[in-house]
C-alpha positions in Angstrom: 116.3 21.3 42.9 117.7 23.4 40.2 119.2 25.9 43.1 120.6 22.7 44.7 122.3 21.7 41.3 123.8 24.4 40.5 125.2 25.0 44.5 126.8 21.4 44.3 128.3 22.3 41.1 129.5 25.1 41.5 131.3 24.2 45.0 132.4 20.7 42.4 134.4 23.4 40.3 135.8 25.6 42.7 137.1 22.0 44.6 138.4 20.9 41.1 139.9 24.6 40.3 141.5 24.6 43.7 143.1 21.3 43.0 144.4 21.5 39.8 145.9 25.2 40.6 147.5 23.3 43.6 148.9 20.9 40.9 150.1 23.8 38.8 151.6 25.0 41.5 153.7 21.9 42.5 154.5 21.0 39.3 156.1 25.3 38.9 157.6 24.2 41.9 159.0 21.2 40.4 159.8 22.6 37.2 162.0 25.3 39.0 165.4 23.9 39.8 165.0 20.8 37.7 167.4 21.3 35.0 169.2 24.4 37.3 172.0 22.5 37.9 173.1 22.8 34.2 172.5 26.7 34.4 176.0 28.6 34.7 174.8 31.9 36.8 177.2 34.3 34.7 179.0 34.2 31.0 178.8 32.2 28.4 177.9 29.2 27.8 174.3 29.3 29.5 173.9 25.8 30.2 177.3 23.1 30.5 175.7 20.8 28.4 174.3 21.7 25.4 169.9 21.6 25.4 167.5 22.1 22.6 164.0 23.3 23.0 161.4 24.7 20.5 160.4 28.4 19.7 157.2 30.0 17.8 157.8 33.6 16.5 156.5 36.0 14.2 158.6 37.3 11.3 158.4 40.2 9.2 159.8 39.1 6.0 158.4 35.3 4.3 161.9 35.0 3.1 163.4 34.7 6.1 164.2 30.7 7.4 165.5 31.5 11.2 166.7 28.0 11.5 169.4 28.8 9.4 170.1 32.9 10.1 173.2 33.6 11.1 171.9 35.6 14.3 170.8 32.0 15.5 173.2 30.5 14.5 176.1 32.4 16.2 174.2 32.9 19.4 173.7 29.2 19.8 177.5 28.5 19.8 178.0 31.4 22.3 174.9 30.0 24.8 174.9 26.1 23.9 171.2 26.6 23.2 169.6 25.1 20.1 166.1 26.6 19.3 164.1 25.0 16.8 162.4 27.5 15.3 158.7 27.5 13.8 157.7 30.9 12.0 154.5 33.0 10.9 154.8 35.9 9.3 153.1 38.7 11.2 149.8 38.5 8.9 149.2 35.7 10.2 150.4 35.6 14.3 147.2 35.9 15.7 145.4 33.2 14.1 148.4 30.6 14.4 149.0 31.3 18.3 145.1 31.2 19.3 144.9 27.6 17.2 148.3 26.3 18.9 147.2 27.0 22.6 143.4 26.3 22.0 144.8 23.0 20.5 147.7 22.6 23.6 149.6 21.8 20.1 152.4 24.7 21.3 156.4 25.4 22.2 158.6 25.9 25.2 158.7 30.0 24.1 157.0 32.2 22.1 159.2 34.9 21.1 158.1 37.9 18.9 154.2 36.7 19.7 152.6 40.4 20.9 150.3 38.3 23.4 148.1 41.1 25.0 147.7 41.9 28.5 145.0 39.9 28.8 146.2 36.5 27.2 148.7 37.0 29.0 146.5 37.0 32.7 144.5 34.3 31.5 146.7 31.8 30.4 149.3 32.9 33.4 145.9 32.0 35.7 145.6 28.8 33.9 149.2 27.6 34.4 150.0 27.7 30.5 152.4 30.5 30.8 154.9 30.7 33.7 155.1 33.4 36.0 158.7 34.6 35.6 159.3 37.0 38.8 161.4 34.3 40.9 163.1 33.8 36.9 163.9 37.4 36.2 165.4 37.6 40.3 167.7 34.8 40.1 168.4 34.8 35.9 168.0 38.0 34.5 170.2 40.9 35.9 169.8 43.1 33.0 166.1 43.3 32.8 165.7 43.5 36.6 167.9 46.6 36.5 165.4 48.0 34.1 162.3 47.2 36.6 164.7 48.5 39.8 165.3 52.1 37.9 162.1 52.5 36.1 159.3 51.6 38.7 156.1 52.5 36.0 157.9 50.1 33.8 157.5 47.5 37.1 154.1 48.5 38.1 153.1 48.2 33.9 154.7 44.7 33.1 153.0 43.2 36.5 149.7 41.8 36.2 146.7 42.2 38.6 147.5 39.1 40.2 151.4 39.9 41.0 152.8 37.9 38.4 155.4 38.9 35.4 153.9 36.7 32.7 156.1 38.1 29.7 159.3 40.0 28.2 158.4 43.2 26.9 160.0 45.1 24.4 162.0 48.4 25.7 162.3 51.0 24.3 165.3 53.7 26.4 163.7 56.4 27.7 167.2 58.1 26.9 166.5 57.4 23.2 164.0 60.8 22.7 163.6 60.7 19.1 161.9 57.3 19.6 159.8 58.5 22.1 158.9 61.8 21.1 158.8 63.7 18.0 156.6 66.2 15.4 155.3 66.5 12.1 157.6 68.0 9.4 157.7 70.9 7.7 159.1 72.3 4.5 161.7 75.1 5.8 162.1 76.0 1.7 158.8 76.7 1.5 158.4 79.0 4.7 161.8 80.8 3.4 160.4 81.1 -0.1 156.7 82.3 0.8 158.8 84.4 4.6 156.6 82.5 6.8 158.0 81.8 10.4 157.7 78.4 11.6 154.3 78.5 13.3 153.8 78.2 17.1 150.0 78.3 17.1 147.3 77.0 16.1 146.3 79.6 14.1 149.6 80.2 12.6 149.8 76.2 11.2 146.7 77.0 9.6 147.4 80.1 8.0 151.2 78.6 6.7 149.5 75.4 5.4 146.6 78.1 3.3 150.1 79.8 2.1 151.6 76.5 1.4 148.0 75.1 -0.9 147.6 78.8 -2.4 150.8 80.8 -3.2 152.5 78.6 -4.8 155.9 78.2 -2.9 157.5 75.1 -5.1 157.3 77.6 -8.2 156.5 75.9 -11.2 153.3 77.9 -11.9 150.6 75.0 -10.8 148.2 74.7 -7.8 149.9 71.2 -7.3 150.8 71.9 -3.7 149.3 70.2 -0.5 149.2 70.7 2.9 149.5 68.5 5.4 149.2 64.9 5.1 149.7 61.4 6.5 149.5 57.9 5.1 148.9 56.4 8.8 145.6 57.7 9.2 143.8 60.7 11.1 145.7 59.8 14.8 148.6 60.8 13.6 147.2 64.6 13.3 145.5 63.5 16.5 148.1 62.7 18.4 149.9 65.7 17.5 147.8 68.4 18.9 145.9 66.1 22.2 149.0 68.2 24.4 148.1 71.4 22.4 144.3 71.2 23.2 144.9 70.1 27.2 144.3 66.4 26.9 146.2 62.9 27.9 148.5 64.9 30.6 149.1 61.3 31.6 150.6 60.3 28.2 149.8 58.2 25.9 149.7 54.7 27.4 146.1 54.7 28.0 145.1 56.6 24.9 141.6 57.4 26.2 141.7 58.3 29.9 143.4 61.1 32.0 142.7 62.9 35.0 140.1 65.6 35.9 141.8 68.7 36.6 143.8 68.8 40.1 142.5 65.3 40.6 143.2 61.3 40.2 140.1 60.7 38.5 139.9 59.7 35.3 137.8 61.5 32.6 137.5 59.9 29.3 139.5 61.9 26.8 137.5 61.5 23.1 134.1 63.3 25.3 135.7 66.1 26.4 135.0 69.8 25.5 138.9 69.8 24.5 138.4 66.8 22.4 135.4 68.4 20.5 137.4 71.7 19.9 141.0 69.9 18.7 138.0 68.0 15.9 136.8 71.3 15.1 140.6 72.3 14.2 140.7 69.4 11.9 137.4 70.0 11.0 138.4 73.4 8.9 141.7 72.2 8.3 139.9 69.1 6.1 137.1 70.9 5.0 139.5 73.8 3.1 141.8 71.2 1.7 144.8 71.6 3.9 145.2 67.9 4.8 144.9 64.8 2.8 141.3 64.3 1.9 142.1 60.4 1.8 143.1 60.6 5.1 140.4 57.9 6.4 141.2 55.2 3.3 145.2 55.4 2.1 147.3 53.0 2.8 150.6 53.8 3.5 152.7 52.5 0.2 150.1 54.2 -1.7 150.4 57.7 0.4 154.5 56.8 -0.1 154.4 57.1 -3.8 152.0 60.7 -3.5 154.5 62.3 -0.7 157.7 61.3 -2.9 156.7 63.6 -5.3 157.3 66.6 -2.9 154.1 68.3 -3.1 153.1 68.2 0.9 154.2 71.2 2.8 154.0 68.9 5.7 154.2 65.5 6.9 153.2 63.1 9.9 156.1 60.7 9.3 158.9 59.6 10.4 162.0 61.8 8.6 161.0 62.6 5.3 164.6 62.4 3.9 164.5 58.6 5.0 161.1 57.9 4.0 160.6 59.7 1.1 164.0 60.8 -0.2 163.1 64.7 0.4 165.3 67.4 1.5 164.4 70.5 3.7 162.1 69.1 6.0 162.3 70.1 10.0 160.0 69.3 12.9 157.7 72.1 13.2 157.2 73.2 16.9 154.8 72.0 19.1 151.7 74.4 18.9 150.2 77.0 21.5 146.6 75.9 21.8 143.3 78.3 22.2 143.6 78.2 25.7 147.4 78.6 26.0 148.2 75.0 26.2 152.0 74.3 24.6 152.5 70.8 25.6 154.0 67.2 24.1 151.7 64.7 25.9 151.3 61.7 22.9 154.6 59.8 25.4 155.2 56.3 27.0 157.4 55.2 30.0 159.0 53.4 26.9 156.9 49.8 27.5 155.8 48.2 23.9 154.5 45.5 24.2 154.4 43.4 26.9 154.0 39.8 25.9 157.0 39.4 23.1 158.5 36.4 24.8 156.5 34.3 27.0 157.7 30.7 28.8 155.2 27.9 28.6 154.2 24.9 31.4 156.8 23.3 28.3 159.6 24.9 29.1 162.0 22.1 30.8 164.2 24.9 31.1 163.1 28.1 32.4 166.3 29.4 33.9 168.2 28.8 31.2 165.8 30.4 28.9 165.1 33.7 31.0 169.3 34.0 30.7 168.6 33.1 27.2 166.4 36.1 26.8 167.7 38.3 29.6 170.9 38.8 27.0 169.1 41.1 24.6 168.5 43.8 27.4 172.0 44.5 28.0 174.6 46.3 25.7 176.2 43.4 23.8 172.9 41.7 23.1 171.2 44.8 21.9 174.6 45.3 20.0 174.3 41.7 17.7 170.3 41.4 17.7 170.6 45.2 15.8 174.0 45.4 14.5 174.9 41.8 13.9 178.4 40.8 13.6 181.8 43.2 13.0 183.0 42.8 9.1 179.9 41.1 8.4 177.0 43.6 9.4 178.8 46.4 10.4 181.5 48.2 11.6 183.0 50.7 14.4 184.8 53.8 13.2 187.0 56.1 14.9 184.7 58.1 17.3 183.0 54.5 18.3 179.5 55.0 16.6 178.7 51.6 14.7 177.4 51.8 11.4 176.1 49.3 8.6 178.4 48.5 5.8 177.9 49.4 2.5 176.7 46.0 1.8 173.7 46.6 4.3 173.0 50.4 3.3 174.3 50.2 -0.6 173.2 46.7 -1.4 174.7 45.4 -4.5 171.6 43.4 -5.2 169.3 46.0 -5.0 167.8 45.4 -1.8 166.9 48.0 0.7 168.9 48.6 4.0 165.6 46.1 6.0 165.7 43.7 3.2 169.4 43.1 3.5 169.8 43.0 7.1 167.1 40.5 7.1 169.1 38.0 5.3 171.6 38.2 9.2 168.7 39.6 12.0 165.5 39.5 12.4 164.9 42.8 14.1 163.5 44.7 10.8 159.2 45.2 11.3 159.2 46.1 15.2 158.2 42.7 16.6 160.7 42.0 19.1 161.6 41.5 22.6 164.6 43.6 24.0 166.0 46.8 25.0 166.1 49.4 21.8 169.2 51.6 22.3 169.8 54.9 20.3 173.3 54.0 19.4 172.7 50.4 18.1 169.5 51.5 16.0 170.1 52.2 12.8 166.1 53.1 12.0 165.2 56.5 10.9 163.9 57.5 14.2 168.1 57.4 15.1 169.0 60.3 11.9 170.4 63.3 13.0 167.5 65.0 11.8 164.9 63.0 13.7 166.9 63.4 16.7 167.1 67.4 16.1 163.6 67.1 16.4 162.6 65.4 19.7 165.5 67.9 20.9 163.3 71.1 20.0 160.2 68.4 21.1 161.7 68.3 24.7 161.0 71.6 26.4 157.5 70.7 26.0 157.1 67.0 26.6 155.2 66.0 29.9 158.0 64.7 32.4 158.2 61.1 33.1 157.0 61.1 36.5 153.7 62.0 35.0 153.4 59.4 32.8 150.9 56.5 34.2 151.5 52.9 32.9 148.8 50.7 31.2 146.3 49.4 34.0 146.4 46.2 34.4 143.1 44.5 35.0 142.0 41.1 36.5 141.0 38.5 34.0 137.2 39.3 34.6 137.5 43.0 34.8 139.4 42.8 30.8 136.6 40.6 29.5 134.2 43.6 30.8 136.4 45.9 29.7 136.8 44.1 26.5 132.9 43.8 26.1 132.1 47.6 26.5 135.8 49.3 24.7 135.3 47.5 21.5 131.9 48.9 20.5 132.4 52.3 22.0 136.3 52.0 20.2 134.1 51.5 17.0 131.9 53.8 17.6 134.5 56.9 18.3 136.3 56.1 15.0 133.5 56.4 12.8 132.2 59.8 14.7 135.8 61.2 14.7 135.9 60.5 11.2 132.3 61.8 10.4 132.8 65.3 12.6 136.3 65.9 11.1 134.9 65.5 7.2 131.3 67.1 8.1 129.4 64.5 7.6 128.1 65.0 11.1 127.5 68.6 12.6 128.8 69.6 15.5 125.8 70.6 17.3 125.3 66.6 17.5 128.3 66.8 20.2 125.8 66.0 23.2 124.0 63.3 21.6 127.1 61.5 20.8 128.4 61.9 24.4 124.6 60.6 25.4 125.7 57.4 23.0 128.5 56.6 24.4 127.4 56.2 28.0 124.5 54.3 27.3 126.8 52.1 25.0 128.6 51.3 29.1 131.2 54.4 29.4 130.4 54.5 32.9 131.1 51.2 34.2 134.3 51.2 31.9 135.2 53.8 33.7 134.4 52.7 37.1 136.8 49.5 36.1 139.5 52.1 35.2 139.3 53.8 38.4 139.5 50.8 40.3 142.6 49.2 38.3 144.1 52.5 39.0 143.7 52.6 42.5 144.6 49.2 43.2 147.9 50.0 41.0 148.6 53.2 43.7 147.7 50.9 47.1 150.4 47.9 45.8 153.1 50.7 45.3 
């Protein structure tokens, strides 16, 4: 009886899921072309008549009210398009969205919403989120350039069932210093103490001893510091994985490459390679030479420590924006042990991939993948960055745009983010779009930053190397979910405890023993198989 129950059932289900995808289907079918008569295919306006529909986002700064910014505001006239906007700030995004789609209480977009992969399968399988490939062919020439001259960015924005679910954000692969890019180092400090720049391993660790011991700031006190980092240890990490052999595949799937002269994955933080770039951290934390708060700061606290110019070196961004110090250049990237010189911590440029999403709402889908197809292409990436000539910014003689001195030399004593954020709403990295080097003003754009990924580049893994996120089925991410969030857990805490020395090193096996019977195995199996399916649908 209870076999016959759950037979009947379960065939009752799969009739009912057959029939209400079916209905999904026709009403996609219907929805397409309903309002596509109103839909101008080029220029501006968008749409003849003039349409209003509602948006969810996530904002950086509280005082922000995007109903009335003037980025809004001005892009309505130019499109006809009226969003109503409700905002979150970004504390506070993942709780809101979950309760608005759990509740079917939600908008026509989300925009600025960082859905994962995997909300983004599941709620694409369940007809809440529109696939957008037929969208993106018809409506959306600038980001289906992208997808025609970077296939990875294709093959990494497609889910396991075919379907484009969401508008990532982009960042150029032409824009290096975004991409790519060393730690600092204080070039008056190896001139005072005549230390080269190191190129090893060994060297960094003998400069940063110099830096902590022979006093190169001169003021007679053993105030000086090595190397340090308010983001936590993976910024040293992240560093050296090229140095030490590891993640020849880049960074977009932080804990998998291949075996040696293979296509099989290996998983990176159980490697031999792995163990020895720990043991470099290992002395370089247990002699004082990087922050000992590594594994607790917070950044605005690390801030106020680095400003005072006591670090010989620094995992940030350029120090001259950040911290308001002089004499700081990227320092090279390092020759390993094992002769390893390599920059492998790289993406295809993909962020995230679910920054603007369409929902079964959306009366008009056309009109909004235009809508959003804008901000890929030069002009749009110009005014969602820039803003407006005379009011935001202005073009000088050689063509490079710049802020006014309103934006950069605010006479209310707001910083350069703070006072574009009374135009844009670009400022805090949630965003949907293309990111161009000559229409960001962030410091990832200085001159110095950009000197760095320059002397980065000789030894950055080539693009054709770099393998896109895998993309699993909505079963395969809840197992993969299930298993990567313990054993995630699990390698923080004994990354943390080998580098500090709280756990010995001759424990190496036993934690490798840990981790597979915590399910490294079958993760890995899944990983394998995403990856192979990715290479057949090529």
């Amino acid at each position: 009886m209870k076999k016959s129950y759950f037979v009947g059932m379960t065939a009752t289900l799969l009739l009912t899921a057959s029939i209400l995808g079916a209905c999904s289907d026709e009403e996609g079918a219907a929805k397409k072309g309903e309002n596509a008569g109103n839909v101008k295919a080029t220029g501006m306006p968008i749409v003849e008549e003039k349409i209003q529909v509602d948006g969810f986002a996530a904002k950086f700064f509280a005082s922000q009210d995007w109903n009335n910014l003037m980025l809004w505001e001005e892009y309505e006239k130019m499109t006809n398009i009226d969003v109503e906007w409700e905002t979150v700030q970004i504390e506070g995004l993942a709780e809101k969205k979950n309760l608005k789609l759990a509740a079917g209480d939600y908008p026509d977009l989300f925009f600025a919403s960082a859905f994962s992969k995997t909300d983004l399968l599941k709620y694409g399988q369940q007809g809440v989120f529109l696939p957008l490939n037929d969208y993106i062919d018809e409506y959306a020439p600038n980001f289906k350039k992208i997808l025609e001259d970077y296939p990875s960015v294709k093959q990494g924005v497609t889910m396991a069932d075919g379907n484009i679910y969401g508008f990532p954000t982009f960042y150029d692969p032409n824009f290096e210093s975004l991409r790519a890019g060393t730690p600092w180092i204080n070039k008056d400090w190896l001139n005072k103490l005549g230390l080269e720049e190191p190129e090893t391993t060994d060297e960094l660790y003998k400069v940063l001893k110099a830096f902590k011991e022979q006093d190169p700031n001169g003021n007679g006190q053993a105030d000086e510091l090595g190397w340090g980092s308010g983001y936590g240890i993976d910024q040293f990490i992240h560093y050296l994985r090229g140095t030490y052999g590891l993640n020849k595949q880049g960074s977009m799937n932080i804990n998998l490459d291949f075996k040696e002269g293979t296509e099989e994955f290996r998983f990176v933080p159980a490697t031999d390679e792995y163990k020895e770039l720990l043991t470099f951290l290992n002395k370089l934390y247990m002699e004082g030479l990087i922050n000992q708060d590594v594994f607790t700061t917070e950044p605005h606290v690390f801030a106020a420590e680095a400003s005072k110019g006591n670090y010989g070196m620094l995992s940030e961004v350029d120090p001259k924006e950040l911290f308001k110090l002089d004499g700081y250049i990227g320092v090279p990237v390092l020759e390993g042990p094992t002769g390893e010189r390599s920059y492998n911590f790289v993406s295809n440029g993909l962020g995230n991939l679910g920054m603007f999403v369409l929902t079964d709402k959306a009366e008009n889908p056309e009109a909004m993948v235009r809508w959003m197809d804008y901000f890929y292409g030069e002009e749009g990436s110009k005014m969602f960055f820039m803003g407006f000539e005379g009011v935001t910014y202005e073009e000088d003689e050689s063509g490079k745009f710049k802020y006014l001195d309103t934006i950069t030399n605010n006479p209310n004593g707001l910083n350069m983010d703070q006072a574009i954020s009374e135009y844009l709403t670009w400022p805090g990295g949630y965003y949907p779009g293309m990111v161009r080097q000559k229409f960001f003003q962030g410091a990832e754009a200085t001159e110095n930053s950009i000197q760095n990924a320059e002397k980065t580049l000789p030894y950055t893994i080539k693009d054709e190397d770099i393998l896109p996120g895998l993309n699993y089925t909505v079963e395969e991410s809840e197992q993969v979910g299930a298993i990567m969030t313990d054993i995630q857990t699990y390698i923080n805490e004994m990354t943390a405890s080998f580098i500090t020395g709280k756990q010995d090193f001759s424990k190496w096996d036993e934690y490798k023993k840990t981790l597979d019977k915590m399910g490294l195995q079958d993760y890995l199996e899944l990983a394998q198989g995403a990856y192979e399916r990715s290479t057949k649908e090529k």
